[in-house]
XYZ file of C-alpha atoms in Angstrom:
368
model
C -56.834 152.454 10.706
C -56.854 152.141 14.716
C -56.181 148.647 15.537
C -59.187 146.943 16.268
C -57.663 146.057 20.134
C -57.612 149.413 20.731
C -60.724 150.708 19.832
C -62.794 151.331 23.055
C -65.459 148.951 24.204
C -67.315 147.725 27.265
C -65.769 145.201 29.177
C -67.399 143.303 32.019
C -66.117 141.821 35.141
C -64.380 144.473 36.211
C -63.120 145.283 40.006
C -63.439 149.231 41.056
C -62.117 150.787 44.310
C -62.629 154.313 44.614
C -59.120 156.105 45.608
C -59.680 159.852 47.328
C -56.068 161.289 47.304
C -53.055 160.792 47.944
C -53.560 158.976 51.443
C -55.333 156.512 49.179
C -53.697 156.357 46.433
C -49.604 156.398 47.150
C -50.154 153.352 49.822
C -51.489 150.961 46.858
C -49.666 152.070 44.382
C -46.606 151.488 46.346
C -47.813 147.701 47.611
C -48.862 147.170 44.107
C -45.023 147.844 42.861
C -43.681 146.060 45.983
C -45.848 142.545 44.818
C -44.860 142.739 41.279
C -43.789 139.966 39.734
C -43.347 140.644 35.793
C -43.733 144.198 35.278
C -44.444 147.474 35.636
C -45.924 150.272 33.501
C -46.030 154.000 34.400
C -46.993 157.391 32.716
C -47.378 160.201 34.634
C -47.842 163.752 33.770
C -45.270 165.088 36.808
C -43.079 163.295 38.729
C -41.539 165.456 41.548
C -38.282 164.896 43.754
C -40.521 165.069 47.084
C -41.252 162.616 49.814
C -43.851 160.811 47.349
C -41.639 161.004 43.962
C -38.519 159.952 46.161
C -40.434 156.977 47.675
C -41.750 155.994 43.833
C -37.951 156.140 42.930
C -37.036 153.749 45.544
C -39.539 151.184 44.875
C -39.297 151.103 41.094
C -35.367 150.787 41.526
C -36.729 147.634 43.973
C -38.800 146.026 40.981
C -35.908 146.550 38.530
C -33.039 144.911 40.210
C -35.010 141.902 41.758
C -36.040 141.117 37.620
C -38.964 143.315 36.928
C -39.559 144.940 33.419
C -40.395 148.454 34.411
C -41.131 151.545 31.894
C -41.613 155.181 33.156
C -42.970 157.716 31.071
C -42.818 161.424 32.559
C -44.265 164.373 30.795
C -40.970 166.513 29.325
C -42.895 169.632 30.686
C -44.559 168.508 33.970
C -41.738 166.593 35.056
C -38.988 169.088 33.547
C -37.111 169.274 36.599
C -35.697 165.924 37.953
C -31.920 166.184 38.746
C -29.316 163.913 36.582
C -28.696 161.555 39.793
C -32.110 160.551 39.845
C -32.494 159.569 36.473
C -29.370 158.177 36.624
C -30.227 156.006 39.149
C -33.254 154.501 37.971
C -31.283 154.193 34.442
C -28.617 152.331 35.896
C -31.211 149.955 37.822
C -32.707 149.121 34.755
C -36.048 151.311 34.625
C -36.725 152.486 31.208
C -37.229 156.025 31.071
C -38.945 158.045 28.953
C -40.110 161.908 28.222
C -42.741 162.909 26.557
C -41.736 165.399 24.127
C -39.315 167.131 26.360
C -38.453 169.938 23.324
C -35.562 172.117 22.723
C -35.461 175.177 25.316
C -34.795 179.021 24.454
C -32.880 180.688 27.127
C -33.590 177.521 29.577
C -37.691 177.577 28.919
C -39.682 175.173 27.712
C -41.492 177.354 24.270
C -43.953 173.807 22.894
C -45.777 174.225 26.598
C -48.817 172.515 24.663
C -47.956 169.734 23.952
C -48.146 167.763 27.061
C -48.774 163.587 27.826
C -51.070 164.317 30.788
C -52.415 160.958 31.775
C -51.545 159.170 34.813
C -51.779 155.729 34.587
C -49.777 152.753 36.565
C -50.653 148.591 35.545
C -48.826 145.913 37.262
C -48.363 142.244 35.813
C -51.144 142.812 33.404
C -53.340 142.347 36.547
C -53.987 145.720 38.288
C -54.406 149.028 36.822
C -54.699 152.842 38.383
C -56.156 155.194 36.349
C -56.920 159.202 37.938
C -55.622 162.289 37.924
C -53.359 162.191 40.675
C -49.842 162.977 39.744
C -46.752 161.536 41.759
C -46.118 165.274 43.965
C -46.449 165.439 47.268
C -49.174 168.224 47.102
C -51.629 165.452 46.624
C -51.343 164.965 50.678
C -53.168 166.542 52.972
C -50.345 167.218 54.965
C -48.835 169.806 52.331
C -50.759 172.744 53.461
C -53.820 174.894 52.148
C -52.775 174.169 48.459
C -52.579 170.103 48.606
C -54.922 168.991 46.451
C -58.641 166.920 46.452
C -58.233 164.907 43.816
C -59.450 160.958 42.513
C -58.133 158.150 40.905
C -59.668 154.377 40.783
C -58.012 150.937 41.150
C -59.228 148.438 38.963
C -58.896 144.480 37.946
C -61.024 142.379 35.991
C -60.969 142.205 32.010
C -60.697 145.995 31.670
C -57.072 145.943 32.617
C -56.015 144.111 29.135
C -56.978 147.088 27.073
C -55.280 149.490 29.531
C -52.283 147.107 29.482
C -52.446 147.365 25.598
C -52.462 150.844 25.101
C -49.303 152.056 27.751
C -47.102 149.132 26.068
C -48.171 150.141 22.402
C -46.718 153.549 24.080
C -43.247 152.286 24.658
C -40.739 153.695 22.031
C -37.611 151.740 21.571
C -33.769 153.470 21.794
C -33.219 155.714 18.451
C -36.387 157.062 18.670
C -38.164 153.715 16.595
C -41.769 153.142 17.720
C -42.962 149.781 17.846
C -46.920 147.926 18.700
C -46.236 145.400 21.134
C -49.299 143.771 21.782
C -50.644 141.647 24.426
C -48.462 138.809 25.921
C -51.168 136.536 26.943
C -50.668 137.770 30.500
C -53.489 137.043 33.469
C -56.138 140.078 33.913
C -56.659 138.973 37.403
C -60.022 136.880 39.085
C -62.377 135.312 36.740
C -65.804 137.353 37.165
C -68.436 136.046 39.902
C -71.804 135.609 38.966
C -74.276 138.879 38.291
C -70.964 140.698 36.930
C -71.575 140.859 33.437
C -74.189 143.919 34.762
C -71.035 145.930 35.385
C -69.272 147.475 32.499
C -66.069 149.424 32.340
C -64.700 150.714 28.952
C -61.467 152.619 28.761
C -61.422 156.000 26.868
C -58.485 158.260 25.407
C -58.073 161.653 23.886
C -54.906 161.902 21.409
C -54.304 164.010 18.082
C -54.858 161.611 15.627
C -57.776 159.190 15.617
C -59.084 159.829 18.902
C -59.608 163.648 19.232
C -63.068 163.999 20.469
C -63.349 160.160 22.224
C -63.649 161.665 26.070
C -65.609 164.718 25.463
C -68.312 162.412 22.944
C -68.762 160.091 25.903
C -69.453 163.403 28.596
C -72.142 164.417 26.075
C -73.685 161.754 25.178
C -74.078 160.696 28.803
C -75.270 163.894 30.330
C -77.833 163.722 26.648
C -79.256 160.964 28.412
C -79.465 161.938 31.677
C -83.096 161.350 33.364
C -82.547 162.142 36.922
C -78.940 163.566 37.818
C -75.596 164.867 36.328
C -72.667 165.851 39.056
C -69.481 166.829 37.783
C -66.199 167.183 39.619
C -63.531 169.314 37.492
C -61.149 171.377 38.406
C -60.179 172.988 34.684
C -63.667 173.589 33.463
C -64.240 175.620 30.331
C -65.919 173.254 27.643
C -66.729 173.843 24.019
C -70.602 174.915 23.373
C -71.902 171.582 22.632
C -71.145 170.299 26.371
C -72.297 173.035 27.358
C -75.678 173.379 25.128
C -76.220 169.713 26.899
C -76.142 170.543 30.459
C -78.400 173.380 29.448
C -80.874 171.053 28.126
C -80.530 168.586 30.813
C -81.354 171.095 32.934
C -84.192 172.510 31.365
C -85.734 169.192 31.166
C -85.599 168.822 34.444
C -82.513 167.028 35.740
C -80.476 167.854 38.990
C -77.390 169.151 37.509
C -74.887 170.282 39.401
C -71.482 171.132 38.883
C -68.070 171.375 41.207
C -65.513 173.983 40.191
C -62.658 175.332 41.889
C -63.015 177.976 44.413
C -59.473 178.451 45.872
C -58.041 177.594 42.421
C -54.370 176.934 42.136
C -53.983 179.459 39.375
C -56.385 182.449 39.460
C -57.268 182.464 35.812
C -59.205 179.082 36.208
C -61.844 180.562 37.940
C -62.102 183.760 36.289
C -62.229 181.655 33.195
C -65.297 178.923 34.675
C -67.139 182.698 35.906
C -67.664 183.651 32.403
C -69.782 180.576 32.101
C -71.642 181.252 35.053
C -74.494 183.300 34.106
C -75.254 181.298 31.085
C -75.673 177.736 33.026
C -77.363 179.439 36.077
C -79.364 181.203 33.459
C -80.735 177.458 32.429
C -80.912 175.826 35.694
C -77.473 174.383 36.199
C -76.449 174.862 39.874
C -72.451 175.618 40.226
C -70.850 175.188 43.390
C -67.257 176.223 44.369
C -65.245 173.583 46.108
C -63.714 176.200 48.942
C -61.475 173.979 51.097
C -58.503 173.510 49.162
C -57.646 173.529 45.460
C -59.993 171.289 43.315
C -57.680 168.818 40.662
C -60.294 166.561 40.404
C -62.040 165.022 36.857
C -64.704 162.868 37.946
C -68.265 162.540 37.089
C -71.454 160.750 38.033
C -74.401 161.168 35.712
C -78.113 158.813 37.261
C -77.614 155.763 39.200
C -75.059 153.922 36.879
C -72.776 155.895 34.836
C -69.539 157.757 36.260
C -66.117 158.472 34.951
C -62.628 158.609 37.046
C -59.431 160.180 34.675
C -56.967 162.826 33.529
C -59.214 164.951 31.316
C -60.417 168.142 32.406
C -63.264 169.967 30.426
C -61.160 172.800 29.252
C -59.490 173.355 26.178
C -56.254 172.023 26.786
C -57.469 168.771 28.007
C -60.286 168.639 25.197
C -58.454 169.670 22.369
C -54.521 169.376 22.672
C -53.239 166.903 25.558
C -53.001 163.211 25.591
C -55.956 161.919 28.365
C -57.405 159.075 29.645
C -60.741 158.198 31.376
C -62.411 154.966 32.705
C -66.094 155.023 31.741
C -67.888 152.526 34.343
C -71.126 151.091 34.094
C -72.068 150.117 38.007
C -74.393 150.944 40.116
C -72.743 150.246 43.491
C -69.203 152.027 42.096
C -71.570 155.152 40.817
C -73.462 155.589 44.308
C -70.330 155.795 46.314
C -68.913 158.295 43.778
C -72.054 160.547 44.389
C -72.032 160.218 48.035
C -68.384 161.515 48.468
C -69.043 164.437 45.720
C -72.292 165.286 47.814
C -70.149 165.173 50.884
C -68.128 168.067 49.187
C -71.006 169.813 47.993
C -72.578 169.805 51.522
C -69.640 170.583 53.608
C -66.408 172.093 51.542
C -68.326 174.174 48.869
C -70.427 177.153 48.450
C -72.815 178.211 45.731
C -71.426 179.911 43.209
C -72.662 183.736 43.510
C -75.600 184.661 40.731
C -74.039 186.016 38.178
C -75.318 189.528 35.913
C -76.131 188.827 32.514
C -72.714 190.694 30.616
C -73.440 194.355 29.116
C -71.904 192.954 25.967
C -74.252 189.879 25.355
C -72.438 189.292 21.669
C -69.261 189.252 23.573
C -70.533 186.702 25.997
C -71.969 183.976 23.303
């Protein structure tokens, strides 16, 4: 039985800031790091030996020798790559290091390349929690070229960070290979809510193999269900199961704006030839797709009427729905879910184009 403090629910009080990329994102991460008092908890799908991984490396050695507890977890496939000096250095600061199922390799490859920890979360103290999709690679910077990437994460405080907090420690596995719970401390979740903030909800959301297969993808669908005036969705891996997709089909029919953002200069070609084959069927029902043309969409955010939105790891694809460990923040807030919609209608108006109308296939069985 899942333990009942880690069963998702709504929390209120919560602080939100919206975090576009890496310019956002590395800065307050870093300060966040540099102020910590207690401790430190990472998992991160990659982890790269570039100007941002390098300047992660530095700090976390920081936090370690002046006292900190700090725990890395890499992915054994996304971060596959680090050199033996810089694990050995953070091992011999005192970071704990993990990988995620970093498998036997045949010839020097990886062969269990599904099985992959692909969330990317950071809390500090128990206070301050990021939760996105943005990895620690320098390709999240605008300054890496035409293939950095437009991407989202959210910084958040408030009583939402205890079940966050929960979940990455009840990650940590000991030396040997021994997994042990460790629950809550009794740690500070940061400033006690001002009045009208029991109106804003946060609940945070995971996808594993075991209990909580379907968690993320249940909460898309039962949203968009819902959904009286708008649904906009951000994702960059997009190729859901039939009953997403049957919903956004009824949404639209019903009459709701729903509009999604795929990838239009994809990082790997077969993600959009993959999201085409879905075209025709959601244009077919009123779903507007636009391709997001300006640089490589990594992206998994959504906005769905005035209050509901969603920042995490999960993509709508089958990898993401049905095999990788995820995590989303669901948030309840009005003021958090307009300023989400304004910068994805920014994209929409100025970085994307309509996706082209697509025929209806020759080989309609094939298609369905």
């Amino acid at each position: 039985m899942t333990p009942r403090w880690l069963k998702p629910r709504w929390h209120a009080g919560h602080r939100v800031r919206l975090l576009e990329n890496g310019e956002d994102y590395f800065p307050r991460v870093f300060e966040a790091i540099a102020a910590a008092q207690r401790e430190v908890l990472i998992e991160t799908f990659i982890l790269f030996e570039d100007k941002v991984g390098n300047e992660l490396h530095r700090h976390l050695i920081d936090a370690a020798q002046r006292g900190v507890t700090v725990h890395l977890m890499v992915d054994g496939y996304g971060s596959a790559d680090l050199t033996p000096d810089f694990v050995q250095a953070l091992v011999s600061a005192g970071v704990r290091l993990r990988s995620f199922d970093p498998g036997q390799r045949v010839f020097g490859q990886r062969i269990n390349l599904l099985r992959r920890m692909h969330r990317k979360l950071v809390v500090v103290d128990a206070e301050l929690a990021f939760v996105g999709g943005i990895n620690f690679s320098a390709d999240h910077l605008g300054d890496f070229g035409p293939m950095a990437k437009q991407d989202y994460a959210i910084e958040l405080r408030g009583a939402i960070v205890a079940p966050i907090h929960r979940f990455v420690r009840s990650n940590i596995r000991q030396d040997g290979g021994d997994t042990r719970v460790l629950h809550d401390d009794g740690a500070s979740v940061g400033p006690l809510p001002e009045p009208g903030d029991d109106l804003r909800q946060a609940m945070f959301v995971t996808r594993d193999n075991h209990r909580h297969t379907t968690q993320i993808e249940r909460h898309y669908r039962l949203a968009i269900r819902n959904a009286k005036k708008r649904v906009i969705i951000a994702n960059a891996y997009f190729f859901p199961g039939y009953r997403l997709l049957r919903q956004l089909s009824r949404a639209a029919k019903r009459g709701v704006d729903v509009q999604l953002i795929l990838q239009g200069e994809p990082d790997m070609p077969i993600v959009k030839t993959a999201a085409s084959l879905l075209y025709e069927h959601l244009q077919r029902h009123g779903v507007k797709v636009h391709e997001y043309c300006k640089r490589p969409l990594h992206g998994k955010v959504a906005v769905i009427d005035d209050d509901w939105a969603t920042v995490g790891s999960s993509n709508l694809d089958p990898l993401s729905l049905a095999l990788n460990l995820e995590s989303n923040v669901i948030l309840r807030d009005r003021e958090f879910a307009a300023h989400l919609r304004e910068r994805l209608e920014h994209l929409i108006e100025h970085e994307c184009q309509i996706a082209p109308a697509q025929p209806k296939p020759r080989w309609a069985w094939w298609a369905r």
